[in-house]
PDB file of C-alpha atoms in Angstrom:
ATOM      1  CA  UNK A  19      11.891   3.556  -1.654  1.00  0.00           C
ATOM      2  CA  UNK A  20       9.153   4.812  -4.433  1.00  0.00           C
ATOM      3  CA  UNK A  21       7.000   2.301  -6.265  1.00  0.00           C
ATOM      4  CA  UNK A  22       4.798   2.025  -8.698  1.00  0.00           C
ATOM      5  CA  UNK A  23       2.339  -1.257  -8.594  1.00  0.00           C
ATOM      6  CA  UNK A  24       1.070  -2.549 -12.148  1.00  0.00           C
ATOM      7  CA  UNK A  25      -1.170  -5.814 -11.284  1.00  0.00           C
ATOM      8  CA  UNK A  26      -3.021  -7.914 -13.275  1.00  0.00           C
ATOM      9  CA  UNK A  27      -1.972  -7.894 -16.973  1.00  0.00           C
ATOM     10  CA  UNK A  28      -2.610  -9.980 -19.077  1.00  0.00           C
ATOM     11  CA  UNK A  29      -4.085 -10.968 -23.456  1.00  0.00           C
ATOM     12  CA  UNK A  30      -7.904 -11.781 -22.896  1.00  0.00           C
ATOM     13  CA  UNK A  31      -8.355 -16.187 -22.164  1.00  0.00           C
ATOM     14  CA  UNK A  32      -4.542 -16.081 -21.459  1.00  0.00           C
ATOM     15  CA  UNK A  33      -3.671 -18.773 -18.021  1.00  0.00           C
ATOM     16  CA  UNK A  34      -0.740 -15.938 -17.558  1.00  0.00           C
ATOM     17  CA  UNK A  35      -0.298 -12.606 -15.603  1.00  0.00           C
ATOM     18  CA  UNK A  36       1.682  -9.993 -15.879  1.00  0.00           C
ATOM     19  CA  UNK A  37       2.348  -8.302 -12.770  1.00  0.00           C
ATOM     20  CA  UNK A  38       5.272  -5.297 -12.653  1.00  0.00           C
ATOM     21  CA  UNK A  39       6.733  -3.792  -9.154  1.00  0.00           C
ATOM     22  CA  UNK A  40       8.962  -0.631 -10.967  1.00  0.00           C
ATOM     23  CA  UNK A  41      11.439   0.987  -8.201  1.00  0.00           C
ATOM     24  CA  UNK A  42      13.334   4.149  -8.689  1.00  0.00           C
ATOM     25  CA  UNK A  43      15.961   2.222 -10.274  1.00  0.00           C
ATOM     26  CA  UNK A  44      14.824  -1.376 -11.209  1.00  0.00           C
ATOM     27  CA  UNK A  45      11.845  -3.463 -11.758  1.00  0.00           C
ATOM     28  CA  UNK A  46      10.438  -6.863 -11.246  1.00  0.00           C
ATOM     29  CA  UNK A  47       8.624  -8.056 -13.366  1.00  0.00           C
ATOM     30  CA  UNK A  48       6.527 -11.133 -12.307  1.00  0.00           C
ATOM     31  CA  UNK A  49       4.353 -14.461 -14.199  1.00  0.00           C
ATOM     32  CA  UNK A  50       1.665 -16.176 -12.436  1.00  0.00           C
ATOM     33  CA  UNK A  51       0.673 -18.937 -14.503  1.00  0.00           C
ATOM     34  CA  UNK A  52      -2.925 -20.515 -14.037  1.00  0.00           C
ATOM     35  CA  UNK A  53      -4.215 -23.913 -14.258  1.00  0.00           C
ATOM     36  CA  UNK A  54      -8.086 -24.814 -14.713  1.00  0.00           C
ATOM     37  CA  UNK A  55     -10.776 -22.322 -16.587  1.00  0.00           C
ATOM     38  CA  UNK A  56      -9.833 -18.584 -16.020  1.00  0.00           C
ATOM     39  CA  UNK A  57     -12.826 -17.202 -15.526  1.00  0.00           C
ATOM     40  CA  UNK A  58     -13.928 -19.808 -12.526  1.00  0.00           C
ATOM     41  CA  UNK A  59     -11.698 -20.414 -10.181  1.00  0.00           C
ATOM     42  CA  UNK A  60      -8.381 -20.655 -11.638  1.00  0.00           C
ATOM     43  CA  UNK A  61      -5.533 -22.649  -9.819  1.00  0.00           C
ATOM     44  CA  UNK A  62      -2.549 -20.148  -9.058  1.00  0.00           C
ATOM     45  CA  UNK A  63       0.329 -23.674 -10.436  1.00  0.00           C
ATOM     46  CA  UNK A  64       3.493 -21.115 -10.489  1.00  0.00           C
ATOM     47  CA  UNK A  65       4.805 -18.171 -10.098  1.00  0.00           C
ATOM     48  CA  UNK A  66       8.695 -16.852 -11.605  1.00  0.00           C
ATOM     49  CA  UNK A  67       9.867 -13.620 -11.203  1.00  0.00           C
ATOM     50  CA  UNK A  68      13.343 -11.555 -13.066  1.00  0.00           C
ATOM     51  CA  UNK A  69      14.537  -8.291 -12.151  1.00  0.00           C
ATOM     52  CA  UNK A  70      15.571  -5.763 -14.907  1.00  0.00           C
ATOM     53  CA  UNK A  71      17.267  -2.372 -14.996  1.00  0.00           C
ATOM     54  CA  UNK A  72      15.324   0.325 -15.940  1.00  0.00           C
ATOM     55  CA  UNK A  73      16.061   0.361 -19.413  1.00  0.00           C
ATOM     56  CA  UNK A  74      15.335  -3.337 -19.862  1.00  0.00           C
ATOM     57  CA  UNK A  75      18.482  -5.512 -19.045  1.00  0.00           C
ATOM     58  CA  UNK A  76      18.078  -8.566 -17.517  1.00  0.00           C
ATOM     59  CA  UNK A  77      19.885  -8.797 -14.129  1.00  0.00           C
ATOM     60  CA  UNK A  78      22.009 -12.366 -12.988  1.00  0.00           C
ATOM     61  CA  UNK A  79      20.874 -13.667  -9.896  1.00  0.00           C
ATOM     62  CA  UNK A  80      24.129 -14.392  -7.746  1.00  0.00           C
ATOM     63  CA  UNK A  81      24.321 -18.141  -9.430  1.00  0.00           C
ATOM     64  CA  UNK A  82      24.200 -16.551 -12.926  1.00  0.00           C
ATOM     65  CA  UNK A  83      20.699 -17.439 -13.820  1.00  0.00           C
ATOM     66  CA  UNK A  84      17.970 -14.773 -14.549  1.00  0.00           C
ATOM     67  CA  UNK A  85      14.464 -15.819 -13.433  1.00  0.00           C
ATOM     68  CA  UNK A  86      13.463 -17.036  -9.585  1.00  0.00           C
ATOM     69  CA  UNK A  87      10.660 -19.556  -9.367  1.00  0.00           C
ATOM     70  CA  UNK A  88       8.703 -19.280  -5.480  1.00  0.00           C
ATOM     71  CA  UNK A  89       8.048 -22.416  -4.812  1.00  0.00           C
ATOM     72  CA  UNK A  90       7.686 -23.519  -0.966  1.00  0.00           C
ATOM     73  CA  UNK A  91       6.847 -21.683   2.211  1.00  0.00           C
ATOM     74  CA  UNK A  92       7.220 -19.022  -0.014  1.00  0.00           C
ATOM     75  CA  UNK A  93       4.677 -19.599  -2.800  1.00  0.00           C
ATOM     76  CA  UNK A  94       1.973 -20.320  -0.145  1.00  0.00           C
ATOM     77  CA  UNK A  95       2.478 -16.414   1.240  1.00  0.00           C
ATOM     78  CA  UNK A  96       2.269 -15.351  -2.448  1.00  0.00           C
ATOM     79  CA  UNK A  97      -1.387 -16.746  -2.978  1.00  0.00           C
ATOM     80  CA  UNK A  98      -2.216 -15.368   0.820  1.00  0.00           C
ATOM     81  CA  UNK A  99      -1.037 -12.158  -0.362  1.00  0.00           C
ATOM     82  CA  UNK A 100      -2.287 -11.921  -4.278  1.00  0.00           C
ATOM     83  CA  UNK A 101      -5.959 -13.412  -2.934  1.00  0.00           C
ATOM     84  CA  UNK A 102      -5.951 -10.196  -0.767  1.00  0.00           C
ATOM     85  CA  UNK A 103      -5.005  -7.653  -4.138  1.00  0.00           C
ATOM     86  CA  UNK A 104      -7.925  -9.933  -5.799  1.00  0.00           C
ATOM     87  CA  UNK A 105     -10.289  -9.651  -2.983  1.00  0.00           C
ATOM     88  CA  UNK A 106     -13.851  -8.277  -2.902  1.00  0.00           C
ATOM     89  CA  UNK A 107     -12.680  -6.221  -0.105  1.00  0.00           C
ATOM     90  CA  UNK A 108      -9.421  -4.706  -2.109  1.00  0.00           C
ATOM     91  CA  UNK A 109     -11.408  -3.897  -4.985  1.00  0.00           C
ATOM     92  CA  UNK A 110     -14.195  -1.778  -3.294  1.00  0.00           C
ATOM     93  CA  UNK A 111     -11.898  -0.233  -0.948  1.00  0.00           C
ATOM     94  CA  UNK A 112     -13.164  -2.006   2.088  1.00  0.00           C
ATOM     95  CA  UNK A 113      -9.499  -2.179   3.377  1.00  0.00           C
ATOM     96  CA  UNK A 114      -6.535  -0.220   3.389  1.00  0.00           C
ATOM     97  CA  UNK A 115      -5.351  -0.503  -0.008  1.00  0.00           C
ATOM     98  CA  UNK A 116      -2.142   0.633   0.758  1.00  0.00           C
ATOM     99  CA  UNK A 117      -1.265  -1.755   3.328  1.00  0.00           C
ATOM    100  CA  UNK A 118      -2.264  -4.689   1.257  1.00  0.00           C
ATOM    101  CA  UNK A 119       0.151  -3.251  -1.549  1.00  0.00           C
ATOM    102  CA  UNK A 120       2.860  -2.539   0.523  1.00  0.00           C
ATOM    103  CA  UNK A 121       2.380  -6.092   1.985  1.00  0.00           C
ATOM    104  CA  UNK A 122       3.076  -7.731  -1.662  1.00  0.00           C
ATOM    105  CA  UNK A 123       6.154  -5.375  -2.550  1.00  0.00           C
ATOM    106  CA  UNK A 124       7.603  -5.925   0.582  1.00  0.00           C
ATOM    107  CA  UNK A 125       7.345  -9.676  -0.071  1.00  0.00           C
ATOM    108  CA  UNK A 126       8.825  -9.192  -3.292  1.00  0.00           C
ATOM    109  CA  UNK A 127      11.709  -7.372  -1.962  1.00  0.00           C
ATOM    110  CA  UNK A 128      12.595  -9.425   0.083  1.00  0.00           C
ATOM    111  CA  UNK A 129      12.902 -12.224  -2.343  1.00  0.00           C
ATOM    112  CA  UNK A 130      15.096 -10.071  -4.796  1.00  0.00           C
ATOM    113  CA  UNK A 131      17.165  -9.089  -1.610  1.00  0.00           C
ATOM    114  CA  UNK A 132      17.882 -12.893  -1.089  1.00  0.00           C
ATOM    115  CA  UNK A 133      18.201 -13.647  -4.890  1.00  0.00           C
ATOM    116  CA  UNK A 134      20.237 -10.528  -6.610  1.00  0.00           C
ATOM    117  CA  UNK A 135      23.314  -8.424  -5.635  1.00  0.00           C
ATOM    118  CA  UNK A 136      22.161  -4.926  -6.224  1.00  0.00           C
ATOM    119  CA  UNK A 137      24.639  -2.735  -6.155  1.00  0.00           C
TER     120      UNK A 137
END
């Protein structure tokens, strides 16, 4: 399945980020809200997620509501994995970029997988 990654944003001294996953025929579109000064050391305090159609229709989970909140196990693997898209490392292409992205989509997926009926 084709991708395309948009990370990171966001309205200059804003405590939210935008991040957008856009598939062939949906997208997720993602909020990471911050706690604490943004430019040292914000706190990662929540994270929500929606999927939309391509042309911008909200999608119903399978309980009829339209945004996810990771919270859990699950939120803990989300800051393992967007510390890695923020890292030193990631940025200067020390690593395998790729990887790392394909790491966080794949993490995503799965969550929409266990949240949405795509048909």
């Amino acid at each position: 399945m084709n991708y395309k990654l948009a990370l990171n944003t966001q309205e200059p001294n804003s405590k939210l980020i935008f991040n957008t996953i856009t598939f062939d025929s949906f997208k997720v579109n993602i909020v990471e809200r911050y706690t604490g000064s943004m430019n040292f050391h914000p706190k990662l305090c929540e994270v929500l997620f929606k999927v939309r159609t391509l042309d911008d229709v909200i999608v119903k989970r399978r309980d009829d509501n339209v945004r996810v909140k990771i919270k859990g196990n699950e939120f803990e693997i989300y800051q393992q994995l967007i510390q890695k898209l923020d890292s030193y490392e990631y940025k200067n292409k020390l690593i395998n970029r790729k990887d790392v992205e394909q790491d966080y989509v794949h993490f995503i997926l799965s969550l929409v997988i266990s949240h949405y009926n795509l048909n």
